[in-house]
């Protein structure tokens, strides 16, 4: 009897909270959610030396944030630093960091905490792609994909999350990919690393919820391929449905998502529809859909930033 009463009570509480969450969703669908103020926040961006990382740095500079820029490319990172200062940032710190090396991450993180302070917004953006069939991909490149695209998230979280918890304030941003949600031909290592990054970020989000750390936010970003050079040469079968994305458009969406504390951000939203179809359609139809969308051949013309250079 007591067990039945407990179950009934839990069900009522669940339904009540679900109704509140649904009403909140409706309200913010009609009325845009207010954007938080990030002026003075210490924002660390990995992979800031070019592409999306540079664009994110410029946007946070205009919002008055303190910028901490990490990249393995010292020259590119210093160029971003210069651009960020011109955009209005008064405090910018550039560090050369190899995000494929755990000890390098820990060493530079320690330096940041000493020289700048506690990072309050961590954006794991650094990424690499090989673009080869799995059996053709050298072991060292597979390991590098996992080290940069996934394991670096482990070590940066370990470095900066404790201070966020102590301060009851922080935001963890995982820049993953649509390839972290759907498998793509010739991207086995990349997809695996991005799937891992999403799984890790979701698990830490659940830990934060269970521990009731309301001051710490999480945003998981899954964009389609972006025209930053990383996927140079890639094509899409139906650009009107799923085009290669303009970098500025993606950067604007990500910053807006962070400022509104969005937990999940798929860019474009059409990705969410594809995931829904993947979850309900028979496997054969899913494969046919992937073929129609060009997932079989989009990497055939891949050049990539490194190969191009």
PDB file of C-alpha atoms in Angstrom:
ATOM      1  CA  UNK A   1       0.000   0.000   0.000  1.00  0.00           C
ATOM      2  CA  UNK A   2       2.767   2.427   0.985  1.00  0.00           C
ATOM      3  CA  UNK A   3       4.644   1.547  -2.204  1.00  0.00           C
ATOM      4  CA  UNK A   4       1.540   2.300  -4.313  1.00  0.00           C
ATOM      5  CA  UNK A   5       1.056   5.665  -2.609  1.00  0.00           C
ATOM      6  CA  UNK A   6       4.708   6.528  -3.193  1.00  0.00           C
ATOM      7  CA  UNK A   7       4.430   5.578  -6.875  1.00  0.00           C
ATOM      8  CA  UNK A   8       1.253   7.645  -7.259  1.00  0.00           C
ATOM      9  CA  UNK A   9       2.882  10.632  -5.582  1.00  0.00           C
ATOM     10  CA  UNK A  10       5.951  10.364  -7.834  1.00  0.00           C
ATOM     11  CA  UNK A  11       3.712  10.160 -10.911  1.00  0.00           C
ATOM     12  CA  UNK A  12       1.746  13.268  -9.871  1.00  0.00           C
ATOM     13  CA  UNK A  13       4.967  15.199  -9.224  1.00  0.00           C
ATOM     14  CA  UNK A  14       6.347  14.094 -12.588  1.00  0.00           C
ATOM     15  CA  UNK A  15       3.183  15.128 -14.445  1.00  0.00           C
ATOM     16  CA  UNK A  16       3.077  18.458 -12.629  1.00  0.00           C
ATOM     17  CA  UNK A  17       6.712  19.288 -13.423  1.00  0.00           C
ATOM     18  CA  UNK A  18       6.216  18.154 -17.012  1.00  0.00           C
ATOM     19  CA  UNK A  19       3.250  20.496 -17.378  1.00  0.00           C
ATOM     20  CA  UNK A  20       5.292  23.403 -16.015  1.00  0.00           C
ATOM     21  CA  UNK A  21       8.133  22.587 -18.427  1.00  0.00           C
ATOM     22  CA  UNK A  22       5.684  22.418 -21.346  1.00  0.00           C
ATOM     23  CA  UNK A  23       4.098  25.778 -20.437  1.00  0.00           C
ATOM     24  CA  UNK A  24       7.586  27.303 -20.132  1.00  0.00           C
ATOM     25  CA  UNK A  25       8.425  25.963 -23.601  1.00  0.00           C
ATOM     26  CA  UNK A  26       5.276  27.517 -25.053  1.00  0.00           C
ATOM     27  CA  UNK A  27       6.018  30.877 -23.421  1.00  0.00           C
ATOM     28  CA  UNK A  28       9.584  31.024 -24.745  1.00  0.00           C
ATOM     29  CA  UNK A  29       8.378  29.926 -28.184  1.00  0.00           C
ATOM     30  CA  UNK A  30       6.163  33.013 -28.318  1.00  0.00           C
ATOM     31  CA  UNK A  31       8.365  35.368 -26.305  1.00  0.00           C
ATOM     32  CA  UNK A  32      12.116  35.130 -27.004  1.00  0.00           C
ATOM     33  CA  UNK A  33      14.133  34.006 -23.999  1.00  0.00           C
ATOM     34  CA  UNK A  34      16.247  36.867 -22.591  1.00  0.00           C
ATOM     35  CA  UNK A  35      19.987  36.708 -23.307  1.00  0.00           C
ATOM     36  CA  UNK A  36      22.345  36.720 -20.346  1.00  0.00           C
ATOM     37  CA  UNK A  37      25.078  39.304 -19.886  1.00  0.00           C
ATOM     38  CA  UNK A  38      28.596  37.903 -20.423  1.00  0.00           C
ATOM     39  CA  UNK A  39      30.537  41.150 -19.970  1.00  0.00           C
ATOM     40  CA  UNK A  40      33.533  40.405 -17.764  1.00  0.00           C
ATOM     41  CA  UNK A  41      33.111  36.638 -18.044  1.00  0.00           C
ATOM     42  CA  UNK A  42      36.330  34.731 -18.714  1.00  0.00           C
ATOM     43  CA  UNK A  43      35.684  32.818 -21.944  1.00  0.00           C
ATOM     44  CA  UNK A  44      38.164  30.143 -23.034  1.00  0.00           C
ATOM     45  CA  UNK A  45      37.938  28.964 -26.648  1.00  0.00           C
ATOM     46  CA  UNK A  46      39.993  26.053 -27.963  1.00  0.00           C
ATOM     47  CA  UNK A  47      40.865  26.100 -31.660  1.00  0.00           C
ATOM     48  CA  UNK A  48      40.692  29.901 -31.634  1.00  0.00           C
ATOM     49  CA  UNK A  49      43.410  30.398 -34.251  1.00  0.00           C
ATOM     50  CA  UNK A  50      41.078  30.189 -37.246  1.00  0.00           C
ATOM     51  CA  UNK A  51      37.604  29.322 -38.520  1.00  0.00           C
ATOM     52  CA  UNK A  52      34.712  29.014 -36.107  1.00  0.00           C
ATOM     53  CA  UNK A  53      36.868  29.546 -33.016  1.00  0.00           C
ATOM     54  CA  UNK A  54      38.050  32.933 -34.316  1.00  0.00           C
ATOM     55  CA  UNK A  55      34.506  34.005 -35.165  1.00  0.00           C
ATOM     56  CA  UNK A  56      33.277  33.047 -31.693  1.00  0.00           C
ATOM     57  CA  UNK A  57      36.134  35.014 -30.111  1.00  0.00           C
ATOM     58  CA  UNK A  58      35.209  38.125 -32.100  1.00  0.00           C
ATOM     59  CA  UNK A  59      31.595  37.911 -30.996  1.00  0.00           C
ATOM     60  CA  UNK A  60      32.428  37.497 -27.315  1.00  0.00           C
ATOM     61  CA  UNK A  61      34.889  40.392 -27.618  1.00  0.00           C
ATOM     62  CA  UNK A  62      32.033  42.646 -28.747  1.00  0.00           C
ATOM     63  CA  UNK A  63      30.019  41.441 -25.738  1.00  0.00           C
ATOM     64  CA  UNK A  64      32.724  42.609 -23.339  1.00  0.00           C
ATOM     65  CA  UNK A  65      34.084  39.222 -22.296  1.00  0.00           C
ATOM     66  CA  UNK A  66      37.647  38.443 -21.238  1.00  0.00           C
ATOM     67  CA  UNK A  67      39.084  36.161 -23.936  1.00  0.00           C
ATOM     68  CA  UNK A  68      41.439  33.215 -23.421  1.00  0.00           C
ATOM     69  CA  UNK A  69      42.496  31.834 -26.804  1.00  0.00           C
ATOM     70  CA  UNK A  70      43.994  28.358 -27.237  1.00  0.00           C
ATOM     71  CA  UNK A  71      45.402  26.973 -30.465  1.00  0.00           C
ATOM     72  CA  UNK A  72      48.304  24.820 -31.606  1.00  0.00           C
ATOM     73  CA  UNK A  73      48.968  27.352 -34.382  1.00  0.00           C
ATOM     74  CA  UNK A  74      50.770  30.220 -32.619  1.00  0.00           C
ATOM     75  CA  UNK A  75      50.702  32.527 -35.644  1.00  0.00           C
ATOM     76  CA  UNK A  76      46.986  32.037 -36.285  1.00  0.00           C
ATOM     77  CA  UNK A  77      46.182  32.454 -32.600  1.00  0.00           C
ATOM     78  CA  UNK A  78      48.122  35.715 -32.382  1.00  0.00           C
ATOM     79  CA  UNK A  79      46.255  36.964 -35.452  1.00  0.00           C
ATOM     80  CA  UNK A  80      42.950  36.171 -33.710  1.00  0.00           C
ATOM     81  CA  UNK A  81      44.268  37.996 -30.631  1.00  0.00           C
ATOM     82  CA  UNK A  82      44.979  41.082 -32.753  1.00  0.00           C
ATOM     83  CA  UNK A  83      41.539  40.961 -34.393  1.00  0.00           C
ATOM     84  CA  UNK A  84      39.826  40.535 -31.034  1.00  0.00           C
ATOM     85  CA  UNK A  85      41.586  43.599 -29.624  1.00  0.00           C
ATOM     86  CA  UNK A  86      40.478  45.601 -32.660  1.00  0.00           C
ATOM     87  CA  UNK A  87      36.922  44.375 -32.022  1.00  0.00           C
ATOM     88  CA  UNK A  88      36.984  46.043 -28.605  1.00  0.00           C
ATOM     89  CA  UNK A  89      38.296  43.440 -26.164  1.00  0.00           C
ATOM     90  CA  UNK A  90      40.436  44.969 -23.426  1.00  0.00           C
ATOM     91  CA  UNK A  91      41.690  41.716 -21.910  1.00  0.00           C
ATOM     92  CA  UNK A  92      42.847  39.004 -24.294  1.00  0.00           C
ATOM     93  CA  UNK A  93      45.260  36.157 -23.566  1.00  0.00           C
ATOM     94  CA  UNK A  94      46.654  33.862 -26.257  1.00  0.00           C
ATOM     95  CA  UNK A  95      48.224  30.512 -25.366  1.00  0.00           C
ATOM     96  CA  UNK A  96      49.808  27.944 -27.647  1.00  0.00           C
ATOM     97  CA  UNK A  97      48.280  24.617 -26.638  1.00  0.00           C
ATOM     98  CA  UNK A  98      48.288  21.195 -28.282  1.00  0.00           C
ATOM     99  CA  UNK A  99      44.849  19.845 -27.395  1.00  0.00           C
ATOM    100  CA  UNK A 100      45.886  16.334 -28.432  1.00  0.00           C
ATOM    101  CA  UNK A 101      48.234  16.151 -25.432  1.00  0.00           C
ATOM    102  CA  UNK A 102      46.743  15.777 -21.936  1.00  0.00           C
ATOM    103  CA  UNK A 103      49.798  17.066 -20.079  1.00  0.00           C
ATOM    104  CA  UNK A 104      49.978  20.100 -22.370  1.00  0.00           C
ATOM    105  CA  UNK A 105      46.344  20.906 -21.591  1.00  0.00           C
ATOM    106  CA  UNK A 106      46.914  20.569 -17.847  1.00  0.00           C
ATOM    107  CA  UNK A 107      50.056  22.726 -17.986  1.00  0.00           C
ATOM    108  CA  UNK A 108      48.440  25.557 -19.966  1.00  0.00           C
ATOM    109  CA  UNK A 109      45.247  25.360 -17.872  1.00  0.00           C
ATOM    110  CA  UNK A 110      47.311  25.842 -14.727  1.00  0.00           C
ATOM    111  CA  UNK A 111      48.975  28.848 -16.355  1.00  0.00           C
ATOM    112  CA  UNK A 112      45.575  30.335 -17.291  1.00  0.00           C
ATOM    113  CA  UNK A 113      44.245  29.983 -13.746  1.00  0.00           C
ATOM    114  CA  UNK A 114      47.329  31.716 -12.392  1.00  0.00           C
ATOM    115  CA  UNK A 115      47.562  34.528 -14.953  1.00  0.00           C
ATOM    116  CA  UNK A 116      43.907  35.182 -15.842  1.00  0.00           C
ATOM    117  CA  UNK A 117      41.604  33.656 -13.233  1.00  0.00           C
ATOM    118  CA  UNK A 118      38.768  31.151 -13.119  1.00  0.00           C
ATOM    119  CA  UNK A 119      37.312  30.349 -16.537  1.00  0.00           C
ATOM    120  CA  UNK A 120      33.528  30.797 -16.421  1.00  0.00           C
ATOM    121  CA  UNK A 121      32.644  29.855 -20.024  1.00  0.00           C
ATOM    122  CA  UNK A 122      34.541  26.938 -21.565  1.00  0.00           C
ATOM    123  CA  UNK A 123      34.067  26.374 -25.295  1.00  0.00           C
ATOM    124  CA  UNK A 124      35.615  23.131 -26.566  1.00  0.00           C
ATOM    125  CA  UNK A 125      35.822  23.939 -30.257  1.00  0.00           C
ATOM    126  CA  UNK A 126      39.157  22.477 -31.455  1.00  0.00           C
ATOM    127  CA  UNK A 127      38.732  19.657 -33.964  1.00  0.00           C
ATOM    128  CA  UNK A 128      40.489  17.631 -36.655  1.00  0.00           C
ATOM    129  CA  UNK A 129      39.188  15.486 -39.509  1.00  0.00           C
ATOM    130  CA  UNK A 130      40.952  12.837 -41.607  1.00  0.00           C
ATOM    131  CA  UNK A 131      38.245  12.089 -44.186  1.00  0.00           C
ATOM    132  CA  UNK A 132      39.485   8.602 -45.101  1.00  0.00           C
ATOM    133  CA  UNK A 133      37.882   5.174 -45.160  1.00  0.00           C
ATOM    134  CA  UNK A 134      38.389   3.480 -41.793  1.00  0.00           C
ATOM    135  CA  UNK A 135      40.833   0.798 -42.964  1.00  0.00           C
ATOM    136  CA  UNK A 136      42.839   3.384 -44.937  1.00  0.00           C
ATOM    137  CA  UNK A 137      43.211   5.698 -41.954  1.00  0.00           C
ATOM    138  CA  UNK A 138      46.578   5.405 -40.116  1.00  0.00           C
ATOM    139  CA  UNK A 139      46.383   4.556 -36.416  1.00  0.00           C
ATOM    140  CA  UNK A 140      48.075   7.795 -35.392  1.00  0.00           C
ATOM    141  CA  UNK A 141      45.426   9.879 -37.175  1.00  0.00           C
ATOM    142  CA  UNK A 142      42.618   7.924 -35.519  1.00  0.00           C
ATOM    143  CA  UNK A 143      44.241   8.506 -32.146  1.00  0.00           C
ATOM    144  CA  UNK A 144      44.635  12.192 -32.904  1.00  0.00           C
ATOM    145  CA  UNK A 145      40.947  12.463 -33.825  1.00  0.00           C
ATOM    146  CA  UNK A 146      39.974  11.033 -30.445  1.00  0.00           C
ATOM    147  CA  UNK A 147      42.547  13.076 -28.543  1.00  0.00           C
ATOM    148  CA  UNK A 148      41.472  16.423 -30.013  1.00  0.00           C
ATOM    149  CA  UNK A 149      37.764  15.889 -30.718  1.00  0.00           C
ATOM    150  CA  UNK A 150      36.921  14.035 -27.521  1.00  0.00           C
ATOM    151  CA  UNK A 151      39.634  13.483 -24.913  1.00  0.00           C
ATOM    152  CA  UNK A 152      40.549  17.164 -24.792  1.00  0.00           C
ATOM    153  CA  UNK A 153      37.046  17.753 -23.408  1.00  0.00           C
ATOM    154  CA  UNK A 154      37.803  15.415 -20.500  1.00  0.00           C
ATOM    155  CA  UNK A 155      40.974  17.258 -19.538  1.00  0.00           C
ATOM    156  CA  UNK A 156      39.575  20.786 -19.946  1.00  0.00           C
ATOM    157  CA  UNK A 157      36.507  19.875 -17.861  1.00  0.00           C
ATOM    158  CA  UNK A 158      38.766  18.434 -15.155  1.00  0.00           C
ATOM    159  CA  UNK A 159      40.838  21.604 -15.244  1.00  0.00           C
ATOM    160  CA  UNK A 160      38.077  24.211 -15.072  1.00  0.00           C
ATOM    161  CA  UNK A 161      34.868  22.580 -13.767  1.00  0.00           C
ATOM    162  CA  UNK A 162      35.980  22.441 -10.087  1.00  0.00           C
ATOM    163  CA  UNK A 163      36.262  26.250  -9.922  1.00  0.00           C
ATOM    164  CA  UNK A 164      32.851  26.600 -11.612  1.00  0.00           C
ATOM    165  CA  UNK A 165      31.362  24.360  -8.932  1.00  0.00           C
ATOM    166  CA  UNK A 166      33.103  26.291  -6.155  1.00  0.00           C
ATOM    167  CA  UNK A 167      31.852  29.602  -7.620  1.00  0.00           C
ATOM    168  CA  UNK A 168      28.404  28.165  -8.397  1.00  0.00           C
ATOM    169  CA  UNK A 169      28.741  29.764 -11.799  1.00  0.00           C
ATOM    170  CA  UNK A 170      29.874  28.486 -15.199  1.00  0.00           C
ATOM    171  CA  UNK A 171      28.963  27.331 -18.678  1.00  0.00           C
ATOM    172  CA  UNK A 172      30.302  24.253 -20.490  1.00  0.00           C
ATOM    173  CA  UNK A 173      30.020  24.347 -24.281  1.00  0.00           C
ATOM    174  CA  UNK A 174      30.658  21.272 -26.419  1.00  0.00           C
ATOM    175  CA  UNK A 175      31.031  21.970 -30.139  1.00  0.00           C
ATOM    176  CA  UNK A 176      30.280  18.574 -31.647  1.00  0.00           C
ATOM    177  CA  UNK A 177      28.782  17.908 -35.079  1.00  0.00           C
ATOM    178  CA  UNK A 178      25.883  16.369 -36.939  1.00  0.00           C
ATOM    179  CA  UNK A 179      28.440  13.590 -37.464  1.00  0.00           C
ATOM    180  CA  UNK A 180      28.145  12.991 -33.714  1.00  0.00           C
ATOM    181  CA  UNK A 181      24.494  12.071 -34.229  1.00  0.00           C
ATOM    182  CA  UNK A 182      24.494  10.262 -37.581  1.00  0.00           C
ATOM    183  CA  UNK A 183      27.170   8.022 -39.097  1.00  0.00           C
ATOM    184  CA  UNK A 184      28.752   9.275 -42.334  1.00  0.00           C
ATOM    185  CA  UNK A 185      30.746   7.348 -44.955  1.00  0.00           C
ATOM    186  CA  UNK A 186      34.539   8.000 -44.715  1.00  0.00           C
ATOM    187  CA  UNK A 187      34.163   9.681 -41.330  1.00  0.00           C
ATOM    188  CA  UNK A 188      34.284   6.659 -39.021  1.00  0.00           C
ATOM    189  CA  UNK A 189      36.947   8.034 -36.670  1.00  0.00           C
ATOM    190  CA  UNK A 190      35.510  11.552 -36.761  1.00  0.00           C
ATOM    191  CA  UNK A 191      31.954  10.353 -36.099  1.00  0.00           C
ATOM    192  CA  UNK A 192      33.110   8.094 -33.263  1.00  0.00           C
ATOM    193  CA  UNK A 193      34.985  10.956 -31.582  1.00  0.00           C
ATOM    194  CA  UNK A 194      32.044  13.329 -31.953  1.00  0.00           C
ATOM    195  CA  UNK A 195      29.556  10.728 -30.674  1.00  0.00           C
ATOM    196  CA  UNK A 196      31.851  10.335 -27.659  1.00  0.00           C
ATOM    197  CA  UNK A 197      31.987  14.092 -27.075  1.00  0.00           C
ATOM    198  CA  UNK A 198      28.179  14.296 -27.029  1.00  0.00           C
ATOM    199  CA  UNK A 199      27.858  11.304 -24.710  1.00  0.00           C
ATOM    200  CA  UNK A 200      30.386  12.794 -22.322  1.00  0.00           C
ATOM    201  CA  UNK A 201      28.780  16.256 -22.334  1.00  0.00           C
ATOM    202  CA  UNK A 202      25.316  14.762 -21.737  1.00  0.00           C
ATOM    203  CA  UNK A 203      26.611  12.620 -18.875  1.00  0.00           C
ATOM    204  CA  UNK A 204      28.254  15.603 -17.163  1.00  0.00           C
ATOM    205  CA  UNK A 205      25.019  17.552 -17.696  1.00  0.00           C
ATOM    206  CA  UNK A 206      23.145  14.748 -15.886  1.00  0.00           C
ATOM    207  CA  UNK A 207      25.665  14.856 -13.024  1.00  0.00           C
ATOM    208  CA  UNK A 208      25.110  18.605 -12.744  1.00  0.00           C
ATOM    209  CA  UNK A 209      21.323  18.087 -12.615  1.00  0.00           C
ATOM    210  CA  UNK A 210      21.568  15.330  -9.992  1.00  0.00           C
ATOM    211  CA  UNK A 211      23.884  17.453  -7.831  1.00  0.00           C
ATOM    212  CA  UNK A 212      21.534  20.438  -8.268  1.00  0.00           C
ATOM    213  CA  UNK A 213      24.326  22.711  -9.512  1.00  0.00           C
ATOM    214  CA  UNK A 214      21.914  25.263 -10.958  1.00  0.00           C
ATOM    215  CA  UNK A 215      24.599  27.863 -11.558  1.00  0.00           C
ATOM    216  CA  UNK A 216      26.378  25.705 -14.140  1.00  0.00           C
ATOM    217  CA  UNK A 217      24.940  25.515 -17.649  1.00  0.00           C
ATOM    218  CA  UNK A 218      25.618  23.146 -20.539  1.00  0.00           C
ATOM    219  CA  UNK A 219      25.263  23.695 -24.281  1.00  0.00           C
ATOM    220  CA  UNK A 220      25.828  20.898 -26.821  1.00  0.00           C
ATOM    221  CA  UNK A 221      26.162  22.160 -30.388  1.00  0.00           C
ATOM    222  CA  UNK A 222      25.722  19.913 -33.439  1.00  0.00           C
ATOM    223  CA  UNK A 223      26.158  21.814 -36.711  1.00  0.00           C
ATOM    224  CA  UNK A 224      26.246  20.403 -40.221  1.00  0.00           C
ATOM    225  CA  UNK A 225      29.499  20.864 -42.148  1.00  0.00           C
ATOM    226  CA  UNK A 226      30.745  24.453 -42.110  1.00  0.00           C
ATOM    227  CA  UNK A 227      32.630  26.297 -44.861  1.00  0.00           C
ATOM    228  CA  UNK A 228      35.697  26.977 -42.718  1.00  0.00           C
ATOM    229  CA  UNK A 229      38.184  24.904 -44.720  1.00  0.00           C
ATOM    230  CA  UNK A 230      38.020  21.940 -42.364  1.00  0.00           C
ATOM    231  CA  UNK A 231      35.656  20.180 -44.766  1.00  0.00           C
ATOM    232  CA  UNK A 232      37.084  21.770 -47.895  1.00  0.00           C
ATOM    233  CA  UNK A 233      35.845  19.999 -51.024  1.00  0.00           C
ATOM    234  CA  UNK A 234      32.825  18.328 -49.421  1.00  0.00           C
ATOM    235  CA  UNK A 235      29.501  18.567 -51.195  1.00  0.00           C
ATOM    236  CA  UNK A 236      25.866  18.018 -50.329  1.00  0.00           C
ATOM    237  CA  UNK A 237      23.362  16.357 -52.646  1.00  0.00           C
ATOM    238  CA  UNK A 238      20.467  18.690 -51.842  1.00  0.00           C
ATOM    239  CA  UNK A 239      21.678  22.120 -50.707  1.00  0.00           C
ATOM    240  CA  UNK A 240      18.109  23.406 -50.436  1.00  0.00           C
ATOM    241  CA  UNK A 241      17.497  20.885 -47.627  1.00  0.00           C
ATOM    242  CA  UNK A 242      20.935  20.652 -46.019  1.00  0.00           C
ATOM    243  CA  UNK A 243      23.440  23.211 -47.335  1.00  0.00           C
ATOM    244  CA  UNK A 244      27.048  23.622 -46.295  1.00  0.00           C
ATOM    245  CA  UNK A 245      26.817  26.287 -43.617  1.00  0.00           C
ATOM    246  CA  UNK A 246      28.235  29.793 -43.675  1.00  0.00           C
ATOM    247  CA  UNK A 247      30.649  30.271 -40.733  1.00  0.00           C
ATOM    248  CA  UNK A 248      29.155  33.599 -39.599  1.00  0.00           C
ATOM    249  CA  UNK A 249      25.667  32.100 -39.505  1.00  0.00           C
ATOM    250  CA  UNK A 250      26.839  29.212 -37.297  1.00  0.00           C
ATOM    251  CA  UNK A 251      28.832  31.496 -34.991  1.00  0.00           C
ATOM    252  CA  UNK A 252      25.774  33.735 -34.498  1.00  0.00           C
ATOM    253  CA  UNK A 253      23.595  30.706 -33.700  1.00  0.00           C
ATOM    254  CA  UNK A 254      26.114  29.322 -31.194  1.00  0.00           C
ATOM    255  CA  UNK A 255      26.553  32.615 -29.338  1.00  0.00           C
ATOM    256  CA  UNK A 256      22.773  33.105 -29.226  1.00  0.00           C
ATOM    257  CA  UNK A 257      22.382  29.558 -27.873  1.00  0.00           C
ATOM    258  CA  UNK A 258      24.975  30.166 -25.160  1.00  0.00           C
ATOM    259  CA  UNK A 259      23.435  33.490 -24.144  1.00  0.00           C
ATOM    260  CA  UNK A 260      20.006  31.836 -23.887  1.00  0.00           C
ATOM    261  CA  UNK A 261      21.381  28.800 -21.985  1.00  0.00           C
ATOM    262  CA  UNK A 262      20.151  26.345 -24.604  1.00  0.00           C
ATOM    263  CA  UNK A 263      21.117  22.780 -23.747  1.00  0.00           C
ATOM    264  CA  UNK A 264      20.911  21.367 -27.279  1.00  0.00           C
ATOM    265  CA  UNK A 265      21.536  23.309 -30.461  1.00  0.00           C
ATOM    266  CA  UNK A 266      21.266  21.600 -33.851  1.00  0.00           C
ATOM    267  CA  UNK A 267      22.247  23.813 -36.794  1.00  0.00           C
ATOM    268  CA  UNK A 268      20.202  23.861 -38.964  1.00  0.00           C
ATOM    269  CA  UNK A 269      17.041  22.673 -37.194  1.00  0.00           C
ATOM    270  CA  UNK A 270      16.431  20.279 -40.092  1.00  0.00           C
ATOM    271  CA  UNK A 271      18.936  17.963 -38.367  1.00  0.00           C
ATOM    272  CA  UNK A 272      16.386  17.411 -35.587  1.00  0.00           C
ATOM    273  CA  UNK A 273      13.848  16.272 -38.183  1.00  0.00           C
ATOM    274  CA  UNK A 274      16.380  13.837 -39.685  1.00  0.00           C
ATOM    275  CA  UNK A 275      17.069  12.395 -36.230  1.00  0.00           C
ATOM    276  CA  UNK A 276      13.333  11.932 -35.697  1.00  0.00           C
ATOM    277  CA  UNK A 277      13.058  10.054 -38.992  1.00  0.00           C
ATOM    278  CA  UNK A 278      16.091   7.938 -38.084  1.00  0.00           C
ATOM    279  CA  UNK A 279      14.420   6.931 -34.799  1.00  0.00           C
ATOM    280  CA  UNK A 280      11.116   5.793 -36.347  1.00  0.00           C
ATOM    281  CA  UNK A 281      11.924   4.544 -39.843  1.00  0.00           C
ATOM    282  CA  UNK A 282      13.002   0.976 -40.673  1.00  0.00           C
ATOM    283  CA  UNK A 283      16.734   0.605 -41.221  1.00  0.00           C
ATOM    284  CA  UNK A 284      16.373   0.085 -44.981  1.00  0.00           C
ATOM    285  CA  UNK A 285      14.469   3.352 -45.316  1.00  0.00           C
ATOM    286  CA  UNK A 286      17.060   5.116 -43.174  1.00  0.00           C
ATOM    287  CA  UNK A 287      19.796   3.893 -45.537  1.00  0.00           C
ATOM    288  CA  UNK A 288      17.769   5.059 -48.551  1.00  0.00           C
ATOM    289  CA  UNK A 289      17.308   8.447 -46.881  1.00  0.00           C
ATOM    290  CA  UNK A 290      21.067   8.699 -46.216  1.00  0.00           C
ATOM    291  CA  UNK A 291      21.757   7.899 -49.870  1.00  0.00           C
ATOM    292  CA  UNK A 292      19.243  10.515 -51.028  1.00  0.00           C
ATOM    293  CA  UNK A 293      20.777  13.147 -48.717  1.00  0.00           C
ATOM    294  CA  UNK A 294      24.219  12.387 -50.135  1.00  0.00           C
ATOM    295  CA  UNK A 295      25.740  10.867 -46.975  1.00  0.00           C
ATOM    296  CA  UNK A 296      27.335   8.105 -49.078  1.00  0.00           C
ATOM    297  CA  UNK A 297      29.338  10.430 -51.302  1.00  0.00           C
ATOM    298  CA  UNK A 298      29.713  13.810 -49.611  1.00  0.00           C
ATOM    299  CA  UNK A 299      33.324  13.015 -48.611  1.00  0.00           C
ATOM    300  CA  UNK A 300      34.373  11.756 -52.064  1.00  0.00           C
ATOM    301  CA  UNK A 301      35.625  15.195 -53.097  1.00  0.00           C
ATOM    302  CA  UNK A 302      37.061  16.037 -49.672  1.00  0.00           C
ATOM    303  CA  UNK A 303      40.274  18.055 -49.751  1.00  0.00           C
ATOM    304  CA  UNK A 304      40.522  19.328 -46.188  1.00  0.00           C
ATOM    305  CA  UNK A 305      42.489  22.231 -44.758  1.00  0.00           C
ATOM    306  CA  UNK A 306      45.775  20.354 -44.297  1.00  0.00           C
ATOM    307  CA  UNK A 307      45.715  18.617 -47.675  1.00  0.00           C
ATOM    308  CA  UNK A 308      44.816  21.881 -49.408  1.00  0.00           C
ATOM    309  CA  UNK A 309      47.789  23.581 -47.801  1.00  0.00           C
TER     310      UNK A 309
END
